[in-house]
Tab-separated table of N, CA, C and O in Angstrom:
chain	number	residue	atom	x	y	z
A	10	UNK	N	-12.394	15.071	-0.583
A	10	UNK	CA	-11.324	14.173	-0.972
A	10	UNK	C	-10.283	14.038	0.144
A	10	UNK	O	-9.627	13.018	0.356
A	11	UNK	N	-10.195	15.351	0.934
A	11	UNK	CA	-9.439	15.154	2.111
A	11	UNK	C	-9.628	14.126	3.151
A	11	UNK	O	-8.666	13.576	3.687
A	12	UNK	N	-11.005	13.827	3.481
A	12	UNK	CA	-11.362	13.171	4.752
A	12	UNK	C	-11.218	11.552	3.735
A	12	UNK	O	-10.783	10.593	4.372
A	13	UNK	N	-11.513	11.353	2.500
A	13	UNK	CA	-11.261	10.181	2.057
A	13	UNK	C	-10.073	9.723	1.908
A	13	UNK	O	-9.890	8.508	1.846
A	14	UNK	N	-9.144	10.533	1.831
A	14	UNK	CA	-7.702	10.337	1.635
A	14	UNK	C	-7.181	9.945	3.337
A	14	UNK	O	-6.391	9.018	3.515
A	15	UNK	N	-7.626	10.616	4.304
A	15	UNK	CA	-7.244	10.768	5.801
A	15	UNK	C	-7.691	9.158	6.018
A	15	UNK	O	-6.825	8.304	6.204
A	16	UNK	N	-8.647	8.936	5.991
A	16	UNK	CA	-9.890	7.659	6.542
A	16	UNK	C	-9.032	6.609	5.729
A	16	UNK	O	-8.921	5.601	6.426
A	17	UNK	N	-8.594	6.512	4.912
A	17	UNK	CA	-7.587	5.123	3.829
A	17	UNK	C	-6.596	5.079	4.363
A	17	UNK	O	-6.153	3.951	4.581
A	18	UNK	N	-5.763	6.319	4.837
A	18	UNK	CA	-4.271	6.632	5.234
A	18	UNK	C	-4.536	5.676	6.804
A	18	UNK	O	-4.153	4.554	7.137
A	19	UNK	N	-5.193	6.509	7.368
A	19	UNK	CA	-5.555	5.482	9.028
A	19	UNK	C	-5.982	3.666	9.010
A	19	UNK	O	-5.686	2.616	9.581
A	20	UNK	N	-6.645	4.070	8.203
A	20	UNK	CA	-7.287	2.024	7.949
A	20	UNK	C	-5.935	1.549	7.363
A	20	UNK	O	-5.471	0.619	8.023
A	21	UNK	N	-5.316	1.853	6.509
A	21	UNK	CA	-4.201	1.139	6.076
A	21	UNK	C	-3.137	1.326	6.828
A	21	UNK	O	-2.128	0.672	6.565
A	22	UNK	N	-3.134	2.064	7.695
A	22	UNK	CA	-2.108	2.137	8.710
A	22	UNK	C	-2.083	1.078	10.028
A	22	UNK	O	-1.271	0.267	10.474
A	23	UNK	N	-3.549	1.586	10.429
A	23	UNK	CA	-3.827	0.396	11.594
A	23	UNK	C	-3.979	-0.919	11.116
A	23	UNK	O	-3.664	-1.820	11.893
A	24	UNK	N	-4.421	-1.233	9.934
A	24	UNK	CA	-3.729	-2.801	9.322
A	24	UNK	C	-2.474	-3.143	8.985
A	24	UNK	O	-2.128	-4.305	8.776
A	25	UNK	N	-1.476	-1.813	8.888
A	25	UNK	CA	-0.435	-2.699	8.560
A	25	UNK	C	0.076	-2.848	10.242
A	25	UNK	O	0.907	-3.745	10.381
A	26	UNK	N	-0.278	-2.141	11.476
A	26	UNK	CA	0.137	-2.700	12.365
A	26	UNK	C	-0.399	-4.369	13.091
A	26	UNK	O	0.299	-5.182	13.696
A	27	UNK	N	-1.915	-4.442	12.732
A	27	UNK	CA	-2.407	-5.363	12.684
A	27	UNK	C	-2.056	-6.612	12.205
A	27	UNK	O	-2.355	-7.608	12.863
A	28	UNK	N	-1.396	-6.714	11.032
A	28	UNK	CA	-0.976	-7.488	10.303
A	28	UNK	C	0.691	-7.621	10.273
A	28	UNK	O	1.283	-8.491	9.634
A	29	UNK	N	1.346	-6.570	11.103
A	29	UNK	CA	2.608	-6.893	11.453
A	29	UNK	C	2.751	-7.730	12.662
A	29	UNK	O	3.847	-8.279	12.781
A	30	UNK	N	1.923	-7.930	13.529
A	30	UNK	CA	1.862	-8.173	14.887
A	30	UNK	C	0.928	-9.827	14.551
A	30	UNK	O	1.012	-10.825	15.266
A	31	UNK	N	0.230	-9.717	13.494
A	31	UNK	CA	0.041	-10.905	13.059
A	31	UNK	C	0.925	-12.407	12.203
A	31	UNK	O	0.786	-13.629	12.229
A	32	UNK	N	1.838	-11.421	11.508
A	32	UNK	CA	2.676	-12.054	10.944
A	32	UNK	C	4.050	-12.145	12.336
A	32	UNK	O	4.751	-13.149	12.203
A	33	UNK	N	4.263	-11.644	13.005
A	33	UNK	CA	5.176	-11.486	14.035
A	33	UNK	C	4.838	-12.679	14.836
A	33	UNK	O	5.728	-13.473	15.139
A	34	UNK	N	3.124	-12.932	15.344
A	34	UNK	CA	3.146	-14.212	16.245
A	34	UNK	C	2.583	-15.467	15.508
A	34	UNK	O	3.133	-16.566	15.581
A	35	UNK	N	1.540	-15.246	14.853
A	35	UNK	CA	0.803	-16.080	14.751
A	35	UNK	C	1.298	-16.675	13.274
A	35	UNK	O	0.975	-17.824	12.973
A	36	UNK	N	1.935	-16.022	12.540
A	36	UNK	CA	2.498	-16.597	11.057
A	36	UNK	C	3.624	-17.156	11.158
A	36	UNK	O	4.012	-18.113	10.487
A	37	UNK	N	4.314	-16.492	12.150
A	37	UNK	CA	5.793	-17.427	12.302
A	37	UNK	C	6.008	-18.381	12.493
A	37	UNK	O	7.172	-18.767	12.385
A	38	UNK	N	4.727	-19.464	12.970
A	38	UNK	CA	4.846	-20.839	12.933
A	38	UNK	C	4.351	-21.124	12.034
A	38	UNK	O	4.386	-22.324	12.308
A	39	UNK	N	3.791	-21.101	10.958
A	39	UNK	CA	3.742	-21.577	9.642
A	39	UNK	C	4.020	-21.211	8.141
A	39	UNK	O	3.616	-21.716	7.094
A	40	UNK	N	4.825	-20.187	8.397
A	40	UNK	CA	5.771	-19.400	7.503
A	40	UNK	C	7.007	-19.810	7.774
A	40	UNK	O	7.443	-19.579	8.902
A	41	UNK	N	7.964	-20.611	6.652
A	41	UNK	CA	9.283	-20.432	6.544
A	41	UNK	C	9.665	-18.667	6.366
A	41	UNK	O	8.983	-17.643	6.317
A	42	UNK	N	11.091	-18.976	6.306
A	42	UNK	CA	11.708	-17.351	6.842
A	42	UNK	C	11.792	-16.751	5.701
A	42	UNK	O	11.784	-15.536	5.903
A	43	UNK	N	11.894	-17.084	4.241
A	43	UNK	CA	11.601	-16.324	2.912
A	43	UNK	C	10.142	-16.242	3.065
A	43	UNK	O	10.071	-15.304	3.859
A	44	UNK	N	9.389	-16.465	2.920
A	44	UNK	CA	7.547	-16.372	3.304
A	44	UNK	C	7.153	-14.921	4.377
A	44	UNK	O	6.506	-13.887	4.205
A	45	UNK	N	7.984	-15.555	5.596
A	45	UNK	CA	7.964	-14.119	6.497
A	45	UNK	C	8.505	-13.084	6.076
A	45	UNK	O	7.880	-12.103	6.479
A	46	UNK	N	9.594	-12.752	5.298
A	46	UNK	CA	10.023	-11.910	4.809
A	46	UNK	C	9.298	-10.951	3.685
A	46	UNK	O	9.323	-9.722	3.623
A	47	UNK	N	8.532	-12.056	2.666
A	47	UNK	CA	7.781	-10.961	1.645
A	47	UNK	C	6.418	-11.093	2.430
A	47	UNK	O	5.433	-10.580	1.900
A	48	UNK	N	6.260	-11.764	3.705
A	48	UNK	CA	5.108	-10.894	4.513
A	48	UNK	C	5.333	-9.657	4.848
A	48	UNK	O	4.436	-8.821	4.739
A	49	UNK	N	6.365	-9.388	5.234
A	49	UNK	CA	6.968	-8.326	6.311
A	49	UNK	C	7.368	-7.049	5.234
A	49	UNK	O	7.633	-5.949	5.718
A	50	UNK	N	7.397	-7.245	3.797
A	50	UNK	CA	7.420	-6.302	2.639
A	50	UNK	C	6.082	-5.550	2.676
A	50	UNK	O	5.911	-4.357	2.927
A	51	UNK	N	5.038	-6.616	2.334
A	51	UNK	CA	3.781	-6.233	2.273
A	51	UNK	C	3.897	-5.265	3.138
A	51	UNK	O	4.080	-4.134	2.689
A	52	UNK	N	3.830	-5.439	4.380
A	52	UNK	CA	3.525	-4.801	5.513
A	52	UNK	C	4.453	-3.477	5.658
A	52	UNK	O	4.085	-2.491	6.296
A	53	UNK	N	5.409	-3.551	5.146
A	53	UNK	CA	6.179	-2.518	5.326
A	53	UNK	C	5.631	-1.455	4.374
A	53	UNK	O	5.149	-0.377	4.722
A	54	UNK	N	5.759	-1.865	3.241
A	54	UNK	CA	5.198	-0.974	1.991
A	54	UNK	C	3.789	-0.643	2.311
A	54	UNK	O	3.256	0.282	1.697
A	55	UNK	N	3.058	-1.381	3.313
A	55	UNK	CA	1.498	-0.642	3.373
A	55	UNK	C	1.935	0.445	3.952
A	55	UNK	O	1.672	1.560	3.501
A	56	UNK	N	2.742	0.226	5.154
A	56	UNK	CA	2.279	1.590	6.758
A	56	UNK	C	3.317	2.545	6.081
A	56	UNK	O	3.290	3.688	6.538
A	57	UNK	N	4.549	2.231	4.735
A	57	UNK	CA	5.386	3.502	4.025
A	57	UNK	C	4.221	4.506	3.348
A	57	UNK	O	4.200	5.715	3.576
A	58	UNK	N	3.230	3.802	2.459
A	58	UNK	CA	2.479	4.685	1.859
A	58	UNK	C	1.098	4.904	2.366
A	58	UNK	O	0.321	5.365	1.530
A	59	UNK	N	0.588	4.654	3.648
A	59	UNK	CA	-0.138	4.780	4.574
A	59	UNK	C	0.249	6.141	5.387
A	59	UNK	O	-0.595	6.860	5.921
A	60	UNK	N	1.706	6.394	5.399
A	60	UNK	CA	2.119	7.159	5.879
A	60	UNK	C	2.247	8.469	4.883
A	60	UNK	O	1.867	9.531	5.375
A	61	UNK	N	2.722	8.494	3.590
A	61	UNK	CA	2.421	9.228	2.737
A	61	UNK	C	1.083	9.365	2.125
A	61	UNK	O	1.018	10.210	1.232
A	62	UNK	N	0.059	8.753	2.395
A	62	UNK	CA	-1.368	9.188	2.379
A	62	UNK	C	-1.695	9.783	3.481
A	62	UNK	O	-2.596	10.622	3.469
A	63	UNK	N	-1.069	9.481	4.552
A	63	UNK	CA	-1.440	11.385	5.805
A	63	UNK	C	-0.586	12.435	5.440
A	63	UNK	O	-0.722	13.457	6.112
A	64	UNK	N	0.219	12.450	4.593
A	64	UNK	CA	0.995	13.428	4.409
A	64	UNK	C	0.236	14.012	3.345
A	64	UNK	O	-0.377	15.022	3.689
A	65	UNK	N	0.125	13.726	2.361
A	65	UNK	CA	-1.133	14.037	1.454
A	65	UNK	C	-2.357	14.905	1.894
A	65	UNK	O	-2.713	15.989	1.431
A	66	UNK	N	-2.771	14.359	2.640
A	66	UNK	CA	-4.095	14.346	3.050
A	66	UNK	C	-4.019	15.812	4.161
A	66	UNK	O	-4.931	16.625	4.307
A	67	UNK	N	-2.891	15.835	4.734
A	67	UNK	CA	-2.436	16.906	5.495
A	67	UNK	C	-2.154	18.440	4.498
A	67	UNK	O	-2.533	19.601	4.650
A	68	UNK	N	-1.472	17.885	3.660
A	68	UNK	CA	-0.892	19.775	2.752
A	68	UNK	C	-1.302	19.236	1.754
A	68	UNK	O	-0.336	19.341	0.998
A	69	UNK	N	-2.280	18.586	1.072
A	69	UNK	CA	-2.458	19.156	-0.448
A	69	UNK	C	-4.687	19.492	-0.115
A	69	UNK	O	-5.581	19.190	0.676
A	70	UNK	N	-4.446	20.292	-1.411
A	70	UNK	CA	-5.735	20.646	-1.058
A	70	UNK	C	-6.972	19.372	-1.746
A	70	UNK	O	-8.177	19.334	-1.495
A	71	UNK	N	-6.178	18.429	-2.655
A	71	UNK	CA	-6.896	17.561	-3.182
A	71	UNK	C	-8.139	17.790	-4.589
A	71	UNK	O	-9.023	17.078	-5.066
A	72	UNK	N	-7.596	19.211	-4.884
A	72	UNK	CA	-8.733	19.847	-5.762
A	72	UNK	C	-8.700	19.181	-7.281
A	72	UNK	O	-9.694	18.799	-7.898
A	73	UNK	N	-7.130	19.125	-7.807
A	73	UNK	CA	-7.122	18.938	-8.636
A	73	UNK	C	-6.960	17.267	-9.232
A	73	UNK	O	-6.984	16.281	-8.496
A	74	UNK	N	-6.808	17.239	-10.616
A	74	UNK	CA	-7.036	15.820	-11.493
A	74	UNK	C	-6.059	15.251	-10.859
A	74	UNK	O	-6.265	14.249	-10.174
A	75	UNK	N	-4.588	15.916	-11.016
A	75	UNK	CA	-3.148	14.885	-10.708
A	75	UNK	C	-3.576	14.581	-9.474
A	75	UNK	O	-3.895	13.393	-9.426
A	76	UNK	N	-3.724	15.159	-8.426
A	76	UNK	CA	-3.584	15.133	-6.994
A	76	UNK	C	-4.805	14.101	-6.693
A	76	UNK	O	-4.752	13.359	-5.712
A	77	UNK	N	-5.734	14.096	-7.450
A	77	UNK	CA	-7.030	12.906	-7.037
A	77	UNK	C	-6.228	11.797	-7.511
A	77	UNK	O	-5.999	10.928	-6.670
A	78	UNK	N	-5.827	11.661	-8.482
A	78	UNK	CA	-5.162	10.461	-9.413
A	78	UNK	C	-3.978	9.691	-8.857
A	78	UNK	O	-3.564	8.603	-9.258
A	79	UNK	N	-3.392	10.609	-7.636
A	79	UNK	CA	-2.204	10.290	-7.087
A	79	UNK	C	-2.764	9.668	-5.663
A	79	UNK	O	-2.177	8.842	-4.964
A	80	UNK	N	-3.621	10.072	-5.496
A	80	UNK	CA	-4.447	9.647	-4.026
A	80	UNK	C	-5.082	8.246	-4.245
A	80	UNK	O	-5.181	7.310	-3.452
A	81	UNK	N	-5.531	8.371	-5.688
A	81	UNK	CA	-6.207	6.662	-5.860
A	81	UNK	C	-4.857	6.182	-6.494
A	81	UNK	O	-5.273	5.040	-6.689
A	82	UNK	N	-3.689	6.139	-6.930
A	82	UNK	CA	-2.863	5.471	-7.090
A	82	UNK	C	-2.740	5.012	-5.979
A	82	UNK	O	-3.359	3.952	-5.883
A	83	UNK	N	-2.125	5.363	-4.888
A	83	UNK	CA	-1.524	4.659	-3.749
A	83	UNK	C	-2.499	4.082	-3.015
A	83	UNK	O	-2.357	3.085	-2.308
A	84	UNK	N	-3.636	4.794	-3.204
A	84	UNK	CA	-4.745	3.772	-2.344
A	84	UNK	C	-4.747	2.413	-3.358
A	84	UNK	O	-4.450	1.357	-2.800
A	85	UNK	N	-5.071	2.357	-4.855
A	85	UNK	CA	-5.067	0.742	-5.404
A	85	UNK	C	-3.959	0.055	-5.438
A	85	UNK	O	-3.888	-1.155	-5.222
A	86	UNK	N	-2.831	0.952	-5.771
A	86	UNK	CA	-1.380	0.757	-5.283
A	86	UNK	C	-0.900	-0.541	-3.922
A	86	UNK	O	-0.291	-1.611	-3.945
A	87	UNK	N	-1.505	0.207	-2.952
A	87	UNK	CA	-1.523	-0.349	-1.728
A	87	UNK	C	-2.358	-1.478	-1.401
A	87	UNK	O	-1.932	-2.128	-0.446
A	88	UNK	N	-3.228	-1.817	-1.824
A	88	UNK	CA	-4.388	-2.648	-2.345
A	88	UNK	C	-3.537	-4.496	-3.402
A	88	UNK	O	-3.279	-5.687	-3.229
A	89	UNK	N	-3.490	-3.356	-4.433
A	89	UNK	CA	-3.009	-4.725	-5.210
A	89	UNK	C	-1.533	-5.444	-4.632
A	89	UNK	O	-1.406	-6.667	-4.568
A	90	UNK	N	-0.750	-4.745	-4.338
A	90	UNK	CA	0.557	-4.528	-4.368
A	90	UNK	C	0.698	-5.580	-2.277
A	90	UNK	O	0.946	-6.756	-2.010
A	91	UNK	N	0.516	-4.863	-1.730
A	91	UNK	CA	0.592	-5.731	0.074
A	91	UNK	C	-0.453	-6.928	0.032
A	91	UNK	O	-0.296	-8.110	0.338
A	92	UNK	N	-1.560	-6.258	-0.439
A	92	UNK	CA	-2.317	-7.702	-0.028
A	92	UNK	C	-2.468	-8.442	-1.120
A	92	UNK	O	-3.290	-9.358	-1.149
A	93	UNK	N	-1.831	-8.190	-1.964
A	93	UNK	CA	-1.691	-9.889	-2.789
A	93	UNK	C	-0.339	-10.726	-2.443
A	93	UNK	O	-0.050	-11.893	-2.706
A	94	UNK	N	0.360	-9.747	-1.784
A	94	UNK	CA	1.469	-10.566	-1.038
A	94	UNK	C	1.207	-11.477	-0.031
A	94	UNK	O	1.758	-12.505	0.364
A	95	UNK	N	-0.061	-10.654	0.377
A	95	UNK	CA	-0.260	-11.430	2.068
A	95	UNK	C	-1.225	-12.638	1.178
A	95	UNK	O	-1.224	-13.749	1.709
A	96	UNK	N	-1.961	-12.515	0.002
A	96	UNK	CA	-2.542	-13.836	-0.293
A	96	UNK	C	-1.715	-14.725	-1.250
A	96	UNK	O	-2.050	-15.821	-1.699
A	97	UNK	N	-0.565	-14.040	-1.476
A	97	UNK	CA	0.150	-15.199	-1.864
A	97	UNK	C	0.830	-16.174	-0.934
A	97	UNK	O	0.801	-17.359	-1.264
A	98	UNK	N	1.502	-15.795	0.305
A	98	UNK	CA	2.365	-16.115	1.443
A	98	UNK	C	1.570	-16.816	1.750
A	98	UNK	O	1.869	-17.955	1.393
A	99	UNK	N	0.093	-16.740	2.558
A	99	UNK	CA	-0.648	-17.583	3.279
A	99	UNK	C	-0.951	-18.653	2.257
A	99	UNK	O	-0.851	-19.785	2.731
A	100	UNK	N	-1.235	-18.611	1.205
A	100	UNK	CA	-1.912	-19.488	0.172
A	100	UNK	C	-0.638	-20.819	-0.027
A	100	UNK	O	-0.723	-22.039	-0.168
A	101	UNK	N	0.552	-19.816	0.053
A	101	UNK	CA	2.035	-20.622	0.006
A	101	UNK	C	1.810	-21.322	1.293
A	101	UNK	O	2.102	-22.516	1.228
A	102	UNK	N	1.572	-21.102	1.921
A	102	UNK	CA	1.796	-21.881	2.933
A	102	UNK	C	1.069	-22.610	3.525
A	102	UNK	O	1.544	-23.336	4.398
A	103	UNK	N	-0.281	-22.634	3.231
A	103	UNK	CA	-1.107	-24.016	2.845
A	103	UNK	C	-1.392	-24.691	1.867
A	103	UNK	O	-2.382	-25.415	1.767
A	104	UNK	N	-0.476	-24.499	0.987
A	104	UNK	CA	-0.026	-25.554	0.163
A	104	UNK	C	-1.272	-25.253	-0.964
A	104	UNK	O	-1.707	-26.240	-1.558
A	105	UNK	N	-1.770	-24.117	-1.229
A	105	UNK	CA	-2.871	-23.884	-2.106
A	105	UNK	C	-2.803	-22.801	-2.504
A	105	UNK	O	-3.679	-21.976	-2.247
A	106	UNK	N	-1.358	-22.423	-3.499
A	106	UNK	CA	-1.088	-21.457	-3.926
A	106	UNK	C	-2.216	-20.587	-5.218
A	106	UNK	O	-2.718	-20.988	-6.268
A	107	UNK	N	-2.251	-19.520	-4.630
A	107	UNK	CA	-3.122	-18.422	-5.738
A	107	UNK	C	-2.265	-18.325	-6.508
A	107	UNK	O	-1.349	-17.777	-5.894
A	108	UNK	N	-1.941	-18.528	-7.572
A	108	UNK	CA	-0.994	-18.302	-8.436
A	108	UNK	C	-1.859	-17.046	-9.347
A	108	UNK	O	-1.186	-16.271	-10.026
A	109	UNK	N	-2.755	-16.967	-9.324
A	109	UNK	CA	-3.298	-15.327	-10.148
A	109	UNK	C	-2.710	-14.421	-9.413
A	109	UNK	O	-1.943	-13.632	-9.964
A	110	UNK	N	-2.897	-14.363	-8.317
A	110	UNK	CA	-2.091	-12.995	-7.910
A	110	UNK	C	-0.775	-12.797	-8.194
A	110	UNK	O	-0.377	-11.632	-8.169
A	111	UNK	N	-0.216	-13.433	-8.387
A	111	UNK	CA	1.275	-13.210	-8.647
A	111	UNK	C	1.793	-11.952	-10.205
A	111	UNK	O	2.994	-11.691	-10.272
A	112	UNK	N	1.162	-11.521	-10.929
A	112	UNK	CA	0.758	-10.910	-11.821
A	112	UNK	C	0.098	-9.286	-10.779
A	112	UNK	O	0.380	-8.116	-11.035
A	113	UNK	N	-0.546	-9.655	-9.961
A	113	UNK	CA	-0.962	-8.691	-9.612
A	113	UNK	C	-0.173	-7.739	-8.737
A	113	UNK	O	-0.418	-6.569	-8.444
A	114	UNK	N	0.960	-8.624	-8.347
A	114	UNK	CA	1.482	-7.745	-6.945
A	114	UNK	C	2.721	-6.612	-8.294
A	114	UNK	O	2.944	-5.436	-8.009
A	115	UNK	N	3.214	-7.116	-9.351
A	115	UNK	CA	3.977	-6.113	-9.790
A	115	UNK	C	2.640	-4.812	-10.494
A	115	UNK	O	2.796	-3.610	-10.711
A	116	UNK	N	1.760	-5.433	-10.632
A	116	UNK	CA	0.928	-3.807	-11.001
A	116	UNK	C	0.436	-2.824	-9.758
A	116	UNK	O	0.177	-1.622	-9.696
A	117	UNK	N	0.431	-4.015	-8.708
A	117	UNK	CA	0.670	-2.301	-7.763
A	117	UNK	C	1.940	-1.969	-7.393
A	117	UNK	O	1.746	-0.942	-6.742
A	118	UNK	N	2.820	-2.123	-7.388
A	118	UNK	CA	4.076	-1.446	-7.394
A	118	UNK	C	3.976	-0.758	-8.587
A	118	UNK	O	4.761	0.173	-8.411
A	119	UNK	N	3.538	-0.639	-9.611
A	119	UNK	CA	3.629	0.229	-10.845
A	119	UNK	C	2.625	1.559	-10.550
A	119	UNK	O	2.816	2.731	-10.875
A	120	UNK	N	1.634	1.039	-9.911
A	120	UNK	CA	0.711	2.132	-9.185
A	120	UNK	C	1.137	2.981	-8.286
A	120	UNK	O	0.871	4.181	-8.352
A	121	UNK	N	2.059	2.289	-7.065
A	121	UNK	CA	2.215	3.070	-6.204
A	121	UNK	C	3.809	3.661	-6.939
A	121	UNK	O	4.116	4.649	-6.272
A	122	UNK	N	4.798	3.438	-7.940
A	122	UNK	CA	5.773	4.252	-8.829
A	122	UNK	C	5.029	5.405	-9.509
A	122	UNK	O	5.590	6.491	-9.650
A	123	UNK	N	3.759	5.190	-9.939
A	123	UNK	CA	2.844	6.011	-10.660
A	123	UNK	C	2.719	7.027	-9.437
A	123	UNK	O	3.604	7.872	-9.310
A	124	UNK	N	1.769	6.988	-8.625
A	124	UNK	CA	1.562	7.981	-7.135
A	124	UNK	C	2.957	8.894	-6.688
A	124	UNK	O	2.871	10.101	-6.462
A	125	UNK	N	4.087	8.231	-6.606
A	125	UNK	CA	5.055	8.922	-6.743
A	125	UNK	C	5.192	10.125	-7.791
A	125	UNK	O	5.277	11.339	-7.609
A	126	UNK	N	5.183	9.380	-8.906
A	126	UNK	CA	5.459	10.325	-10.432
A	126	UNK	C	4.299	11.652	-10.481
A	126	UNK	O	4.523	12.766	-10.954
A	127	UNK	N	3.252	11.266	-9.968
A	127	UNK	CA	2.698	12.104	-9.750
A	127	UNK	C	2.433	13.036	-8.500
A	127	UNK	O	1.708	14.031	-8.506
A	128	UNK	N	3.042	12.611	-7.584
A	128	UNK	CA	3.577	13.811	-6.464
A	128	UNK	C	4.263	14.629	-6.545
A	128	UNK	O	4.248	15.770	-6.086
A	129	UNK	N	5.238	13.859	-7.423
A	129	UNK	CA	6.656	14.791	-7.868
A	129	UNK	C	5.995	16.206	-9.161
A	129	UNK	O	6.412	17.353	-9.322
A	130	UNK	N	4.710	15.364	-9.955
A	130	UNK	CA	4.548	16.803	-10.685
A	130	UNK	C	3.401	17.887	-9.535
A	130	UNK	O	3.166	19.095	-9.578
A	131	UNK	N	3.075	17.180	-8.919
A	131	UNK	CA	2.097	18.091	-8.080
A	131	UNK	C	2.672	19.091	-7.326
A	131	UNK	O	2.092	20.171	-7.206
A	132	UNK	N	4.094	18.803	-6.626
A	132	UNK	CA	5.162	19.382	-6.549
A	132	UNK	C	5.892	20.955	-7.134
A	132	UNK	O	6.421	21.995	-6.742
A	133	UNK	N	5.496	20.274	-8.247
A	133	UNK	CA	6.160	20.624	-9.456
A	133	UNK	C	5.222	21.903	-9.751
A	133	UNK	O	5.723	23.014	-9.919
A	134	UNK	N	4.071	21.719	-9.794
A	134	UNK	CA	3.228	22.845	-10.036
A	134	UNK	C	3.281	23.414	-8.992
A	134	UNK	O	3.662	24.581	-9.081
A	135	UNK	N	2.925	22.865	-7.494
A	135	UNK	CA	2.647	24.250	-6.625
A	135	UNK	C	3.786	24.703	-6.334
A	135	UNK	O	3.837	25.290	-5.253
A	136	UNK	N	4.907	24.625	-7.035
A	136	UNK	CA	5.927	25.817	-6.817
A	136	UNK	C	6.503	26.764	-8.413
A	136	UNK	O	7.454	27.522	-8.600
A	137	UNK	N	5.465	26.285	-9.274
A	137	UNK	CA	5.625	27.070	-10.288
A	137	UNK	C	4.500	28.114	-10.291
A	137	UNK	O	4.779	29.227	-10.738
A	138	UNK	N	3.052	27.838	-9.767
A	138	UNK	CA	2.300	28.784	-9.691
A	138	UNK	C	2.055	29.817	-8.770
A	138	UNK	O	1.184	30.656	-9.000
């Protein structure tokens, strides 16, 4: 579970630089500046919990239920939540809006609030046992 947690933390990391550097040149000419902005969320919120999936992946041992459950939170978390931003923005901006996703981007923010809630008890145990 470690090396799966490590291998998600890196891919979602090197995409959100990928995709910052994408939205930085190549989106800025067809993104108004509210558009670039909840691009630049997406992107931020990937490489925040990209970054707390190496932290993860570094000190927990990954054995248990919470700690698996908290690892696929932020991985679907990160999933529903950035890149339905990035397919809403682009879709906005060729004039062929996905309007399904829009539903989707608040359930991964509820995922990746969930991944939290459950760090905090994982926490919680390895300093009670």
């Amino acid at each position: 579970m470690t090396q799966f947690t490590l291998l998600f933390a890196a891919i979602f990391g090197g995409l959100a630089v990928i995709f910052s550097a994408f939205g930085a040149h190549a989106l800025k000419k067809i993104l108004n500046e509210d558009q670039l902005k909840s691009f630049e969320t997406g992107v931020k919120y990937q490489m925040y919990h990209s970054i707390v999936l190496l932290i993860i992946g570094f000190n927990f041992n990954l054995e248990t239920s919470i700690e698996k459950y908290m690892v696929y939170s932020f991985i679907v978390g990160i999933i529903l939540f950035s890149f339905s931003i990035y397919g809403l923005v682009i879709s906005s901006a060729k004039n062929k809006k996905l309007t399904f996703l829009g539903p989707i981007t608040p359930l991964g923010g509820l995922l990746l609030v969930f991944g939290w809630g459950l760090l905090c008890v994982s926490i919680i145990n390895m300093t009670t046992t």
